Short mmCIF file of C-alpha atoms and ligand atoms in Angstrom, two decimals:
data_model
loop_
_atom_site.label_atom_id
_atom_site.label_comp_id
_atom_site.label_asym_id
_atom_site.label_seq_id
_atom_site.Cartn_x
_atom_site.Cartn_y
_atom_site.Cartn_z
CA MET A 248 68.99 132.10 -118.09
CA LYS A 249 72.35 130.62 -117.19
CA ILE A 250 72.70 126.83 -117.31
CA ALA A 251 75.35 124.36 -116.52
CA ILE A 252 75.85 121.24 -118.55
CA GLY A 253 77.88 118.14 -118.01
CA SER A 254 78.21 114.49 -119.19
CA ASP A 255 80.39 111.33 -118.99
CA HIS A 256 81.98 109.78 -122.17
CA ALA A 257 78.75 108.09 -123.13
CA GLY A 258 76.86 111.41 -122.93
CA PHE A 259 79.66 113.55 -124.41
CA PRO A 260 78.61 113.60 -128.15
CA LEU A 261 75.07 114.48 -127.11
CA LYS A 262 76.12 117.06 -124.62
CA GLU A 263 77.97 118.92 -127.38
CA LYS A 264 74.52 119.01 -129.43
CA ILE A 265 72.58 120.27 -126.34
CA LYS A 266 75.36 122.94 -125.89
CA ASP A 267 75.03 124.07 -129.48
CA LEU A 268 71.06 124.23 -129.11
CA LEU A 269 71.39 126.29 -125.80
CA THR A 270 73.99 128.67 -127.36
CA GLN A 271 71.84 129.13 -130.42
CA LYS A 272 68.92 129.99 -128.07
CA GLY A 273 71.08 132.93 -126.48
CA LEU A 274 71.53 131.04 -123.11
CA GLU A 275 74.85 131.36 -121.17
CA VAL A 276 76.16 127.93 -121.00
CA ILE A 277 78.84 126.79 -118.44
CA ASP A 278 80.31 123.48 -119.42
CA LYS A 279 81.51 121.36 -116.66
CA GLY A 280 82.96 118.60 -118.87
CA CYS A 281 83.81 116.14 -119.85
CA TYR A 282 85.49 117.32 -122.94
CA ASN A 283 85.94 114.08 -125.02
CA THR A 284 84.92 110.45 -125.27
CA ASP A 285 87.80 109.20 -123.09
CA SER A 286 86.20 106.93 -120.19
CA VAL A 287 85.57 109.06 -117.14
CA HIS A 288 83.42 108.63 -113.85
CA TYR A 289 80.08 110.31 -114.22
CA PRO A 290 79.66 111.30 -110.60
CA GLU A 291 82.53 113.71 -110.98
CA PHE A 292 80.67 115.66 -113.66
CA GLY A 293 77.29 114.99 -112.19
CA ALA A 294 78.33 116.61 -108.68
CA ALA A 295 80.11 119.60 -110.68
CA VAL A 296 76.75 120.51 -112.38
CA ALA A 297 74.52 119.69 -109.41
CA LYS A 298 76.80 121.97 -107.13
CA ALA A 299 76.55 124.97 -109.53
CA VAL A 300 72.66 124.53 -109.30
CA ALA A 301 72.76 124.03 -105.45
CA ASP A 302 74.93 127.08 -105.01
CA CYS A 303 72.90 129.21 -107.27
CA GLU A 304 75.94 129.83 -109.79
CA VAL A 305 73.35 128.93 -112.43
CA SER A 306 69.44 128.51 -112.44
CA ARG A 307 69.31 125.11 -114.14
CA GLY A 308 71.51 122.20 -115.21
CA ILE A 309 71.54 119.36 -117.76
CA LEU A 310 73.47 116.10 -117.34
CA VAL A 311 73.87 113.25 -119.94
CA CYS A 312 75.25 109.71 -119.35
CA GLY A 313 74.53 106.58 -120.84
CA THR A 314 71.11 105.95 -119.18
CA GLY A 315 70.77 109.21 -117.23
CA ILE A 316 70.33 107.07 -114.04
CA GLY A 317 73.91 107.57 -112.74
CA MET A 318 73.55 111.28 -113.34
CA SER A 319 70.19 111.51 -111.66
CA MET A 320 71.41 109.50 -108.54
CA ILE A 321 74.44 111.83 -108.00
CA ALA A 322 72.41 115.08 -108.61
CA ASN A 323 69.64 114.32 -106.20
CA ARG A 324 72.34 114.07 -103.39
CA PHE A 325 72.62 117.97 -103.51
CA HIS A 326 70.24 119.96 -101.50
CA GLY A 327 67.88 122.19 -103.56
CA VAL A 328 68.49 120.14 -106.67
CA ARG A 329 65.33 118.56 -108.28
CA ALA A 330 66.90 116.32 -110.96
CA THR A 331 64.67 114.57 -113.26
CA LEU A 332 65.36 111.75 -115.74
CA CYS A 333 63.17 112.03 -118.82
CA HIS A 334 62.55 109.82 -121.65
CA ASN A 335 59.78 111.41 -123.63
CA GLU A 336 57.70 114.52 -124.17
CA PHE A 337 55.33 113.47 -121.34
CA THR A 338 57.95 113.17 -118.79
CA ALA A 339 59.89 116.34 -119.78
CA THR A 340 56.70 118.22 -119.34
CA ALA A 341 55.64 116.77 -115.98
CA ALA A 342 59.20 117.24 -114.79
CA ARG A 343 58.73 121.07 -115.06
CA GLU A 344 54.87 121.33 -114.49
CA HIS A 345 54.66 118.84 -111.39
CA ASN A 346 58.28 118.57 -109.97
CA ASP A 347 59.75 122.04 -110.85
CA SER A 348 62.71 120.41 -112.26
CA ASN A 349 65.88 122.48 -112.12
CA LEU A 350 68.15 119.62 -113.57
CA LEU A 351 67.36 117.48 -116.49
CA CYS A 352 69.17 114.16 -116.83
CA LEU A 353 69.06 112.42 -120.25
CA GLY A 354 70.18 108.98 -121.44
CA ALA A 355 72.44 109.12 -124.52
CA ARG A 356 72.14 105.44 -125.04
CA VAL A 357 68.35 105.61 -124.59
CA LEU A 358 67.24 108.54 -126.80
CA ASP A 359 67.93 109.49 -130.26
CA GLU A 360 69.36 112.87 -130.79
CA ALA A 361 66.43 114.44 -132.23
CA LEU A 362 64.21 113.48 -129.39
CA ALA A 363 66.79 114.30 -126.69
CA LEU A 364 66.98 117.96 -128.17
CA LYS A 365 63.16 117.98 -128.28
CA LEU A 366 63.10 117.22 -124.62
CA VAL A 367 65.54 119.90 -123.79
CA GLU A 368 63.14 122.44 -125.59
CA ILE A 369 60.28 121.26 -123.82
CA TRP A 370 62.00 121.32 -120.36
CA LEU A 371 63.30 124.82 -121.02
CA ALA A 372 59.82 126.03 -122.24
CA THR A 373 57.42 124.57 -119.70
CA GLU A 374 56.41 126.46 -116.51
CA TYR A 375 56.00 125.02 -113.25
CA ALA A 376 52.32 124.73 -112.15
CA GLY A 377 52.58 125.16 -108.50
CA GLY A 378 49.56 124.62 -106.25
CA ARG A 379 49.26 121.02 -105.06
CA HIS A 380 52.54 120.35 -106.62
CA GLN A 381 54.26 122.72 -104.20
CA THR A 382 52.73 120.90 -101.14
CA ARG A 383 54.41 117.79 -102.42
CA LEU A 384 57.75 119.47 -103.10
CA ASP A 385 57.61 120.93 -99.56
CA LEU A 386 57.01 117.21 -98.14
CA ILE A 387 60.21 116.02 -99.95
CA GLU A 388 62.17 118.67 -98.00
CA GLU A 389 60.33 117.94 -94.90
CA LEU A 390 60.56 114.13 -94.97
CA SER A 391 64.10 114.02 -96.04
CA LYS A 392 65.35 116.14 -93.13
C1 LIG B 1001 78.94 104.35 -118.61
O1 LIG B 1001 79.25 103.10 -119.30
C2 LIG B 1001 77.61 104.29 -117.93
O2 LIG B 1001 77.54 103.35 -116.97
C3 LIG B 1001 77.21 105.50 -117.63
O3 LIG B 1001 77.11 106.44 -118.73
C4 LIG B 1001 75.73 105.66 -117.11
O4 LIG B 1001 74.77 105.18 -118.02
C5 LIG B 1001 75.55 105.45 -115.65
O5 LIG B 1001 74.41 105.52 -115.00
#
């Protein structure tokens, strides 16, 4: 699996930890920045990762900012992106099973590092359930035209 990752300054340290985890798992990681803790604007990095998912440059993306909120807002502007802000094991599981999430958003100021890494593991390992959930995802496409 090829995966794009990005953050703002608030998310940078956690992004680096997530990148290590993904690399250890043998995944191909494309880091879209940022590259240090200097203050930046999250939409620029959110857009870069979301565009990579929307353009099928990668199959999945992960974005980290302070809350995960700003990243989820920008990412969901891109057609074909299903960005999900997850806070705990339940939401990370449901994001994949119910929402076929292809972009995980995390809040570095919300989660401790161990939980954040666990959510990444869950989100990577959990399969989409399809069925009635596909009807609902199709409705999102249809109703947002
Ligand atoms: C940066 O201070 C903060 O606003 C950003 O990381 C994020 O939480 C935005 O949603």
